[in-house]
Tab-separated table of C-alpha atoms in Angstrom:
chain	number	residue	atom	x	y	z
A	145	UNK	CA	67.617	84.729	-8.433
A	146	UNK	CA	66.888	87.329	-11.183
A	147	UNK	CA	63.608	87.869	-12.936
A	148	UNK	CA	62.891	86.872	-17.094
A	149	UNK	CA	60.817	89.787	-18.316
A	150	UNK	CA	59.483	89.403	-21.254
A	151	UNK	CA	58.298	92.783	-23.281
A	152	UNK	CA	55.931	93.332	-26.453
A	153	UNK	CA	56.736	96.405	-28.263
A	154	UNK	CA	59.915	97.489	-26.652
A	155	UNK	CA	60.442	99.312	-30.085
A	156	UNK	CA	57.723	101.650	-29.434
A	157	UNK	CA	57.215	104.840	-26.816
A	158	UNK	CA	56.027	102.862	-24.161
A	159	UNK	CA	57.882	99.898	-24.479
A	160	UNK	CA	61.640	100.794	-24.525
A	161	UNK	CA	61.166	102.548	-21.434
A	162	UNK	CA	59.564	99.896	-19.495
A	163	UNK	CA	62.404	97.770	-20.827
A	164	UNK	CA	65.179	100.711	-19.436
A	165	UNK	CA	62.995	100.817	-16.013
A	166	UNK	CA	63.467	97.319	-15.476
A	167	UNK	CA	66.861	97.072	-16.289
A	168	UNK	CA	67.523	100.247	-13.792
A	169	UNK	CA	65.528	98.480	-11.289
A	170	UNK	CA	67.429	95.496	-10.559
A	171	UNK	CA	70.733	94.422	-12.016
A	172	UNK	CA	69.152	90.717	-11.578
A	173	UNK	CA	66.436	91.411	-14.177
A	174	UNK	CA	66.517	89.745	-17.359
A	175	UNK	CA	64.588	91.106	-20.461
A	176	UNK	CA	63.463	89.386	-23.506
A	177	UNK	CA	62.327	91.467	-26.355
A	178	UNK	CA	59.655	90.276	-29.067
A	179	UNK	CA	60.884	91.952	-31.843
A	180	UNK	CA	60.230	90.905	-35.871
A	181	UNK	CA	62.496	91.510	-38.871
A	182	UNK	CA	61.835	94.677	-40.829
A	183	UNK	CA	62.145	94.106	-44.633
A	184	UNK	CA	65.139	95.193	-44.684
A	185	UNK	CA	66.621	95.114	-41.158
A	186	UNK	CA	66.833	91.815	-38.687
A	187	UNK	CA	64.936	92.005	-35.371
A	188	UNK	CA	68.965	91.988	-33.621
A	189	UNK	CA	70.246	94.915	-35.818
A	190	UNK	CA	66.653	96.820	-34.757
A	191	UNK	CA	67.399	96.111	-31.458
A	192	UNK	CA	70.899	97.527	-31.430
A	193	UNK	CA	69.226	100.079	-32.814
A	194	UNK	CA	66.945	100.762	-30.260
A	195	UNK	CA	69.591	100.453	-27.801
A	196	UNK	CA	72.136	103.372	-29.328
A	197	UNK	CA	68.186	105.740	-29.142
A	198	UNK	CA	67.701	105.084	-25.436
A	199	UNK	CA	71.188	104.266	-23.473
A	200	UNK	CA	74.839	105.550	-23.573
A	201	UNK	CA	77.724	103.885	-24.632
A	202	UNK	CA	77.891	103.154	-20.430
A	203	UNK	CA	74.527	102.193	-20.220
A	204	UNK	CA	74.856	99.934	-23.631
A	205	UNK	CA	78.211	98.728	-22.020
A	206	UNK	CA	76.315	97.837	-18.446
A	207	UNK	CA	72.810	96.337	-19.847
A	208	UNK	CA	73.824	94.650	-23.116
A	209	UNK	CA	74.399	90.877	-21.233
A	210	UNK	CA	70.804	90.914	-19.702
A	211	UNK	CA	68.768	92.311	-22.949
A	212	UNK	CA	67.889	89.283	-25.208
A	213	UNK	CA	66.786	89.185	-28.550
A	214	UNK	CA	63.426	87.112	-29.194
A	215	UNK	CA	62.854	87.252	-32.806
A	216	UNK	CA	59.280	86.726	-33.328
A	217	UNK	CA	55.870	88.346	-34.111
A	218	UNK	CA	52.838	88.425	-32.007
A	219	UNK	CA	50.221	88.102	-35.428
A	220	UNK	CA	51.631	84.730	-35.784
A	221	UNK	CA	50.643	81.676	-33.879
A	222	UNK	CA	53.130	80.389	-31.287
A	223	UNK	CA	54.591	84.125	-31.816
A	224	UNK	CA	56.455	83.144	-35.250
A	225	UNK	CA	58.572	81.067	-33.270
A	226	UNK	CA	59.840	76.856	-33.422
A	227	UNK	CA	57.883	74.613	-31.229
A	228	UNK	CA	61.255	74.180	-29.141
A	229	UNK	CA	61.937	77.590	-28.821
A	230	UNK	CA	58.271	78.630	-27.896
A	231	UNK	CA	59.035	75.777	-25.146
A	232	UNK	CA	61.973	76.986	-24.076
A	233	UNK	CA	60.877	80.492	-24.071
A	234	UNK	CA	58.145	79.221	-21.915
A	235	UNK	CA	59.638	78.083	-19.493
A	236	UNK	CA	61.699	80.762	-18.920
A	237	UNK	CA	59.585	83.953	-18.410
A	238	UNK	CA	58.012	85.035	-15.472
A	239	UNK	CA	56.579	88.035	-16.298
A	240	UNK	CA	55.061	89.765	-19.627
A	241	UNK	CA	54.850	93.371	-20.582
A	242	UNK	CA	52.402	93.244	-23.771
A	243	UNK	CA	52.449	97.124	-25.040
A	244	UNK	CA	52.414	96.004	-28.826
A	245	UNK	CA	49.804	97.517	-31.075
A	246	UNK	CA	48.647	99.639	-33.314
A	247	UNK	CA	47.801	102.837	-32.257
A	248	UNK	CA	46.714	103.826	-35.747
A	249	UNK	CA	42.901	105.403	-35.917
A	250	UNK	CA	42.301	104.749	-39.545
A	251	UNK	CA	42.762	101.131	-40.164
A	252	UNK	CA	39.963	98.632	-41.062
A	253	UNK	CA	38.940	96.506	-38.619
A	254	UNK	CA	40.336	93.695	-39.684
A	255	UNK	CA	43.754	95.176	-39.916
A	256	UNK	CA	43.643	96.272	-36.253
A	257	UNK	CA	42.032	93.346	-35.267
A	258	UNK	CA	44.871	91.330	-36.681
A	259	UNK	CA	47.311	93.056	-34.043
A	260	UNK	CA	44.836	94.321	-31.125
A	261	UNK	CA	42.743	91.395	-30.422
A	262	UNK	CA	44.741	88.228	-32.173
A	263	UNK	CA	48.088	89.937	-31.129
A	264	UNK	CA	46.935	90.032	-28.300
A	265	UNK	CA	45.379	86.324	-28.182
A	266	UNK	CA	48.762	84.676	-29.080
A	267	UNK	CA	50.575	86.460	-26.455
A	268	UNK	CA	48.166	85.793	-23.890
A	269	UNK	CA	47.889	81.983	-24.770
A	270	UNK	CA	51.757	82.008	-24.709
A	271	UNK	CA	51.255	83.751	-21.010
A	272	UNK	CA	48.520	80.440	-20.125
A	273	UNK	CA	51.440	78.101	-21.047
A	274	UNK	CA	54.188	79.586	-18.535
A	275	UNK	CA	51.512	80.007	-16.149
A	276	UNK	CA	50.485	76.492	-16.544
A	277	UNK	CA	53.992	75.149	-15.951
A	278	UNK	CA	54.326	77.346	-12.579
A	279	UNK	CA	56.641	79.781	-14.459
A	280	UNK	CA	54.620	83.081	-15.101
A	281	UNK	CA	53.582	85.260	-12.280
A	282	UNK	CA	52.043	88.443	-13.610
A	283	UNK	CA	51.208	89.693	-17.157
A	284	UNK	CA	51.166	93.533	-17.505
A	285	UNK	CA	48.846	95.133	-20.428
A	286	UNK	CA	49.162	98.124	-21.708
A	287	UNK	CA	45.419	99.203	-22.705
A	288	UNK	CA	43.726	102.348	-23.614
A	289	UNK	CA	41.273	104.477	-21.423
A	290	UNK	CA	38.994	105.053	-24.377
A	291	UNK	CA	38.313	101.680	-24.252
A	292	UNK	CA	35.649	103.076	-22.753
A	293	UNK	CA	34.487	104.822	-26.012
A	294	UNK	CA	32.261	107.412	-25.567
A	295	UNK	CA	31.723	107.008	-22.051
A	296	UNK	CA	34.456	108.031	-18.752
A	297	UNK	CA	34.232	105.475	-16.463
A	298	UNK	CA	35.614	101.865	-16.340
A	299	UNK	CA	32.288	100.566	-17.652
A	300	UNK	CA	32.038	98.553	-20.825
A	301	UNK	CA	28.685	98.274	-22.124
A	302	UNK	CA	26.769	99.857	-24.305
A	303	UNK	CA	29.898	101.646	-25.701
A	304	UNK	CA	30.404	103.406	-29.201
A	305	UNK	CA	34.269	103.958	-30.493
A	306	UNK	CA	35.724	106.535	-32.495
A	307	UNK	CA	37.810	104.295	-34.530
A	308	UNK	CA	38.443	100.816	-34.365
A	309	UNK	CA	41.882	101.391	-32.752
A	310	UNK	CA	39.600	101.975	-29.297
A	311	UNK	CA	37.112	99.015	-30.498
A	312	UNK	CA	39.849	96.359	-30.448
A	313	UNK	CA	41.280	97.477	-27.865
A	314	UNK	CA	38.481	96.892	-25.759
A	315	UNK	CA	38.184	93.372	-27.790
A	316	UNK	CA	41.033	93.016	-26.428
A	317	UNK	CA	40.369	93.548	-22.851
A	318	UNK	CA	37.731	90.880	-22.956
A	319	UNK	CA	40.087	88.481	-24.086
A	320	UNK	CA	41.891	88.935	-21.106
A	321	UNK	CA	38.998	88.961	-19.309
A	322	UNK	CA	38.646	84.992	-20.303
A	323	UNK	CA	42.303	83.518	-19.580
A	324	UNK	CA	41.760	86.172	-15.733
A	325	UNK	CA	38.422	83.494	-15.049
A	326	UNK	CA	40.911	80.772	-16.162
A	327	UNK	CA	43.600	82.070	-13.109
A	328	UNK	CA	46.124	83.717	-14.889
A	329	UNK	CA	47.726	87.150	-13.129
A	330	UNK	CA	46.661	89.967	-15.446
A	331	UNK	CA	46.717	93.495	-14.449
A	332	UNK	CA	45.308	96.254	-16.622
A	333	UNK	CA	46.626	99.883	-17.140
A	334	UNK	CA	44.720	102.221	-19.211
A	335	UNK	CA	46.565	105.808	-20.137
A	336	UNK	CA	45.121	108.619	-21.882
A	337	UNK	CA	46.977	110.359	-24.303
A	338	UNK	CA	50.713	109.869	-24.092
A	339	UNK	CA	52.706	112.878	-24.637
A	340	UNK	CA	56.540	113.090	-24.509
A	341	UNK	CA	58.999	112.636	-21.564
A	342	UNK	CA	58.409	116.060	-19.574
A	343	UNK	CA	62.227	115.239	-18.248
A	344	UNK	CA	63.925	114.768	-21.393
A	345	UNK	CA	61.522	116.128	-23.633
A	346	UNK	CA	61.663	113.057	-25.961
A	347	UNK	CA	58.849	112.207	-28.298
A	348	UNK	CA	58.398	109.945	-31.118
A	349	UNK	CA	56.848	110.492	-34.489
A	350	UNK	CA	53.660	108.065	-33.624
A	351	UNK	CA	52.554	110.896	-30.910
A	352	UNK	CA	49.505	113.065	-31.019
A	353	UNK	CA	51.572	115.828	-29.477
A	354	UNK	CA	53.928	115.408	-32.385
A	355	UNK	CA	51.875	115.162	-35.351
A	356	UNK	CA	50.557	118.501	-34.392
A	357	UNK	CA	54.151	120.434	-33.694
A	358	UNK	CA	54.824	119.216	-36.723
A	359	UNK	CA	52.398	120.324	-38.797
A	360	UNK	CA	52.472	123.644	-37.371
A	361	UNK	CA	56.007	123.948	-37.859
A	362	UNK	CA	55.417	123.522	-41.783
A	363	UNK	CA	52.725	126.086	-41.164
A	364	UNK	CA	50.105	123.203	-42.552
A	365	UNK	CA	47.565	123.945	-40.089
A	366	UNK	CA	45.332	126.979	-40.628
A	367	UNK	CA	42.322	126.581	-38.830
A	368	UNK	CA	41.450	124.186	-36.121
A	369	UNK	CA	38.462	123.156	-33.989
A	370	UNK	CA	38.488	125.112	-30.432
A	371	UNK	CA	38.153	125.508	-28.073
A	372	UNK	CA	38.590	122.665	-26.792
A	373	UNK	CA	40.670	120.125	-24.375
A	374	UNK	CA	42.196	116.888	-24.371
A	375	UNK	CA	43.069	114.589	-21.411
A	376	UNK	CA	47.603	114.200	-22.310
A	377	UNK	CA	49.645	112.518	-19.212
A	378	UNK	CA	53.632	112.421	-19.743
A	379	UNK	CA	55.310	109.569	-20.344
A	380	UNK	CA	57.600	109.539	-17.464
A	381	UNK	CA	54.030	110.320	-15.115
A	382	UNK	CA	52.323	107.141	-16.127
A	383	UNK	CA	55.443	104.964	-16.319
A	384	UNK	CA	56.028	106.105	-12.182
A	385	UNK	CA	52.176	105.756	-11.812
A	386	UNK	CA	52.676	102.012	-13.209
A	387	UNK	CA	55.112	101.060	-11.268
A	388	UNK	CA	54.142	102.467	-8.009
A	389	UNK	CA	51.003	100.278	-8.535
A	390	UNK	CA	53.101	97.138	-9.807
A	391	UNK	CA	54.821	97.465	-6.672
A	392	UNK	CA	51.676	96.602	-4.744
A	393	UNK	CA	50.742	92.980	-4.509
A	394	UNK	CA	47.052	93.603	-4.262
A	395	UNK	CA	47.358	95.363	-7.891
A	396	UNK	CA	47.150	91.752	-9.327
A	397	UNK	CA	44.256	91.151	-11.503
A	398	UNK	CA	42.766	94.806	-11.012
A	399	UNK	CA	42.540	97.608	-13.834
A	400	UNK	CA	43.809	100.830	-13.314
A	401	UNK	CA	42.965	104.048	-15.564
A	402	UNK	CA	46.321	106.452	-15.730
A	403	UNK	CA	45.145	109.402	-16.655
A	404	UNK	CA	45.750	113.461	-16.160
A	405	UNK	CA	43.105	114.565	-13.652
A	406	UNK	CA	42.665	117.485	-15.774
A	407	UNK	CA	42.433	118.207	-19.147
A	408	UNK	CA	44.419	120.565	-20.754
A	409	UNK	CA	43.241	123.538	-23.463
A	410	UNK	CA	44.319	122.674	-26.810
A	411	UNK	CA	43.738	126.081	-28.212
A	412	UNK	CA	46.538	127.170	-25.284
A	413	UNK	CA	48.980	124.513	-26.344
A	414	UNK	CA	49.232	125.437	-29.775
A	415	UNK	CA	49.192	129.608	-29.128
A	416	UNK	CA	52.407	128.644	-27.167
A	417	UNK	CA	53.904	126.022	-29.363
A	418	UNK	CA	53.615	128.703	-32.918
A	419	UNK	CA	54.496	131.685	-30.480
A	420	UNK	CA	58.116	129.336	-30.184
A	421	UNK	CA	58.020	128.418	-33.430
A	422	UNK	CA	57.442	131.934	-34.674
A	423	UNK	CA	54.330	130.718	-36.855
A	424	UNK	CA	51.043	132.062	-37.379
A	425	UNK	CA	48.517	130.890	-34.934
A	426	UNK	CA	45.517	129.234	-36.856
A	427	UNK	CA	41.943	130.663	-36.847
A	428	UNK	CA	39.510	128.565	-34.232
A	429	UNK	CA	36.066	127.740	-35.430
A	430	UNK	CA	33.877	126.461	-32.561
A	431	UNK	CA	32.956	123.086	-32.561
A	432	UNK	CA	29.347	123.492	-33.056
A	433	UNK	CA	30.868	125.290	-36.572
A	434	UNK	CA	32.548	122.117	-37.311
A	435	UNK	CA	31.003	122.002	-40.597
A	436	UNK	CA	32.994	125.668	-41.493
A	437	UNK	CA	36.403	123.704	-41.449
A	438	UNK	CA	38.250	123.409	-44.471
A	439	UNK	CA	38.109	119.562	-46.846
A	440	UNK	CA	41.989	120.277	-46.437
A	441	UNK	CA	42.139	121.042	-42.168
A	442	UNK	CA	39.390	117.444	-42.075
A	443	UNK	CA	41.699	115.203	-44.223
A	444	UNK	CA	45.540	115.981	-41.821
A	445	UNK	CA	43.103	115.799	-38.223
A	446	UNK	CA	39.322	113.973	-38.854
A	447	UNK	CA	40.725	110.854	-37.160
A	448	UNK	CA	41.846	113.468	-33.765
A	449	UNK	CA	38.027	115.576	-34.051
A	450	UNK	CA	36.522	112.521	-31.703
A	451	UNK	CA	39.029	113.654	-28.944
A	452	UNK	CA	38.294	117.077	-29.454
A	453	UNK	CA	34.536	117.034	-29.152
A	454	UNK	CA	34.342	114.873	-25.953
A	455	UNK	CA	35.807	115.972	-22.828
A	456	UNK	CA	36.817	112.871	-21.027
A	457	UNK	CA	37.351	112.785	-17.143
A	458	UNK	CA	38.253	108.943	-16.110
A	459	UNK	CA	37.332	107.070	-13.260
A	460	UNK	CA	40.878	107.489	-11.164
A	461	UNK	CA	39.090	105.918	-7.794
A	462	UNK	CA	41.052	102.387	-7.955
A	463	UNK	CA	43.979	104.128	-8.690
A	464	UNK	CA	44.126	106.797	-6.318
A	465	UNK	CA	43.252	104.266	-3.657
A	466	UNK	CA	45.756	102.032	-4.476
A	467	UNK	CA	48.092	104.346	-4.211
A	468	UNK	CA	47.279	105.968	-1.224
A	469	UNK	CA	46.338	109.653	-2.850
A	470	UNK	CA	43.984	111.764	-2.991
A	471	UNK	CA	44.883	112.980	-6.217
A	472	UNK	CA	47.571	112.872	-9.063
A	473	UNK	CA	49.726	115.492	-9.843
A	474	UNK	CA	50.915	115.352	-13.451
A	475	UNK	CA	52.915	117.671	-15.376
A	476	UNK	CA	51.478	120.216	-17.711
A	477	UNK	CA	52.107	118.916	-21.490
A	478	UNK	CA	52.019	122.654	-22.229
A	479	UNK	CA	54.777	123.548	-19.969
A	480	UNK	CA	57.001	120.980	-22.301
A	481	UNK	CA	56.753	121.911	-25.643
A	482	UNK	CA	60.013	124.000	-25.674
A	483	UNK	CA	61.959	121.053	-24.656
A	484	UNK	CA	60.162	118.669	-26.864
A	485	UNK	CA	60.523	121.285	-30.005
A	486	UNK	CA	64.051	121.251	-28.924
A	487	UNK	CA	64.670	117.222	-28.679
A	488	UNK	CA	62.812	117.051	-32.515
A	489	UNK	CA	65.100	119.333	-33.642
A	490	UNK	CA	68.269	117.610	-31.991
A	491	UNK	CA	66.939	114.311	-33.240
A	492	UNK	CA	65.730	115.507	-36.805
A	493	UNK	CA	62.366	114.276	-35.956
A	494	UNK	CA	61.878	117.935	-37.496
A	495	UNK	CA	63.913	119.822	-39.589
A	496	UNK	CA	64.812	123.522	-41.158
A	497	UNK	CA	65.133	124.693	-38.034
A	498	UNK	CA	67.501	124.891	-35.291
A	499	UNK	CA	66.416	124.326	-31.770
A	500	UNK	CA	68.521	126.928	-30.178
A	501	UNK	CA	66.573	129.354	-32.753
A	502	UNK	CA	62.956	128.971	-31.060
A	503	UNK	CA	61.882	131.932	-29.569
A	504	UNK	CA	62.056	132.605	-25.717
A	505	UNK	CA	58.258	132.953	-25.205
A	506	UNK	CA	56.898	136.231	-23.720
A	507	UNK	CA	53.505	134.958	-23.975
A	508	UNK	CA	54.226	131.994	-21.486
A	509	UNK	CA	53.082	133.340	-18.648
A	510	UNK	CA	49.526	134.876	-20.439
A	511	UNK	CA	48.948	131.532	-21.315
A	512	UNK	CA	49.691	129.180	-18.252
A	513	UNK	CA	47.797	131.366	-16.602
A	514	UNK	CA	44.569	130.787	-18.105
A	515	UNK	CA	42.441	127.612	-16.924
A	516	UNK	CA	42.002	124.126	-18.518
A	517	UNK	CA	38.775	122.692	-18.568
């Protein structure tokens, strides 16, 4: 008998590629996807949508019978659906995927509370009801590791947040935290900064990584904090890290940080993303010069100078142990930037130039072979 998945934000990064996993994984898995009406687009015509981004006309062709549409919205009580369709929805998922938010860092807090923390609240309540019945096994949520703020481990006290995009996520967690004392199956994973797919190279607009190729490319960016690191883990890396953990019973109810042991040098990432973009680099101004950055360079990355001026190393002991290592090896971000450059180009995610025009780096090797923090 197959498994009813039920997945939050399959329209996102993280989301339509734990719905492809799981349709990969077993041909007896069912998935339900949560997805609203745009203004001007119904939740099935955005999921046909999403389907023609991340499958072939095969894959469409194999998967389109077990992908169902649930249109709905997790801001709204009983997730903007009927009574007798929350019921019957109820009683037929087993397990929940909840990566919805916002991952926006300048909202107020009550707009991010709205879909962090009561987002989160209606799809956790609609998780107590299947459990309730003896339908639900295991709900899946996709966190943040600066939930931890301005701290590196998997402690929660005491913390300060950058923006309230980490504050409600960690409201969030405590939610959770209440319906785990009440029994229900929650696991916790916790990434870092999500770049693209180091496979495909694919990346979406919403992406740190992104935002900054971008803005290089339209030669916006002329002087930037550094140097300086940031903790990035691939897509495809923390999807296999999830699942290798899923795949262990005694995961259940645990949290798990998924995060690159080491952080990579920001200054180095952008030297080789212009040098293929055939840009000038930008000036760096130390951080303790922070003050000495342009009003202009503040306003495109003042909600990204939090991340540059802390150097986070995460608490990776459950994980590691869990999964039998001793350490994780994760790609280099830096490594990927052709291939992502090239996928933005191939997907007009950016434009006036072609992909197969980005220089052939010479400085490459000069630059992988300095050291990361």
């Amino acid at each position: 008998m197959g498994t009813n998945y039920l997945i939050t934000g399959a329209t996102g990064f993280v989301g339509r590629y734990i719905m492809k996993k799981l349709l990969e994984q077993s041909i007896q898995h069912n998935v339900y996807l949560l997805i609203r009406h745009g203004r001007h687009i119904t939740a099935e015509e955005r999921m046909l949508r999403l389907m023609q981004e991340v499958f072939s006309a095969v894959e469409m062709e194999q998967y389109r019978s077990r992908i169902k549409v649930v249109a709905g919205n997790i801001t709204e009580s009983q997730l903007g659906l009927s009574t007798p369709d929350y019921q019957y929805l109820s009683g037929k998922i087993n397990v929940i995927f909840h990566s919805a938010a916002t991952i926006k860092f300048n909202l107020s807090l009550a707009e991010a509370t709205e879909v962090n923390i009561e987002g989160t609240r209606h799809i956790i309540s609609f998780a107590y009801d299947g459990f309730k019945n003896g339908q639900l096994t295991n709900v899946y949520h996709i966190s943040t590791a600066y939930v931890a703020g301005r701290k590196s481990s998997l402690a929660q006290q005491d913390t300060v947040f950058a923006n309230t995009y980490e504050k409600t996520k960690h409201g969030s967690e405590l939610l959770l935290g209440e319906f785990k004392e009440k029994g229900v199956p929650i696991t916790i994973f916790r990434p870092s900064i999500i770049s693209g797919n180091t496979l495909t190279g694919e990346i979406t607009s919403s992406t740190i990584l992104f935002r900054f190729l971008a803005m290089l490319s339209r030669r916006s960016l002329h002087v930037l904090p550094g140097p300086t690191t940031l903790n990035i883990i691939s897509l495809n890396n923390f999807l296999d890290f999830m699942f290798d953990i899923i795949a262990k019973p005694e995961s259940v109810g645990q949290t798990f940080n998924i995060t690159n042991p080491k952080n990579e040098g920001f200054e180095t990432m952008v030297e080789y993303a212009c040098e293929l973009l055939q840009v000038p680099v930008p000036k760096f101004i130390p951080l303790r010069d922070k003050h000495l950055l342009p009003t202009k360079t503040l306003n495109q990355i003042g909600v990204f100078m939090p991340y540059f001026e802390d150097e986070h190393n995460f608490d990776l002991t459950n994980t590691l142990q869990i999964l039998g290592r001793n350490e994780l090896v994760c790609d280099e971000a830096n490594v990927n930037i052709k291939q992502v450059l090239t996928y933005c180009y191939q997907h007009k995610l950016l434009t006036k130039k072609e992909s197969h025009l980005l220089r052939d780096p010479s400085v490459l090797p000069y630059l992988l072979a300095r050291k990361s923090r």
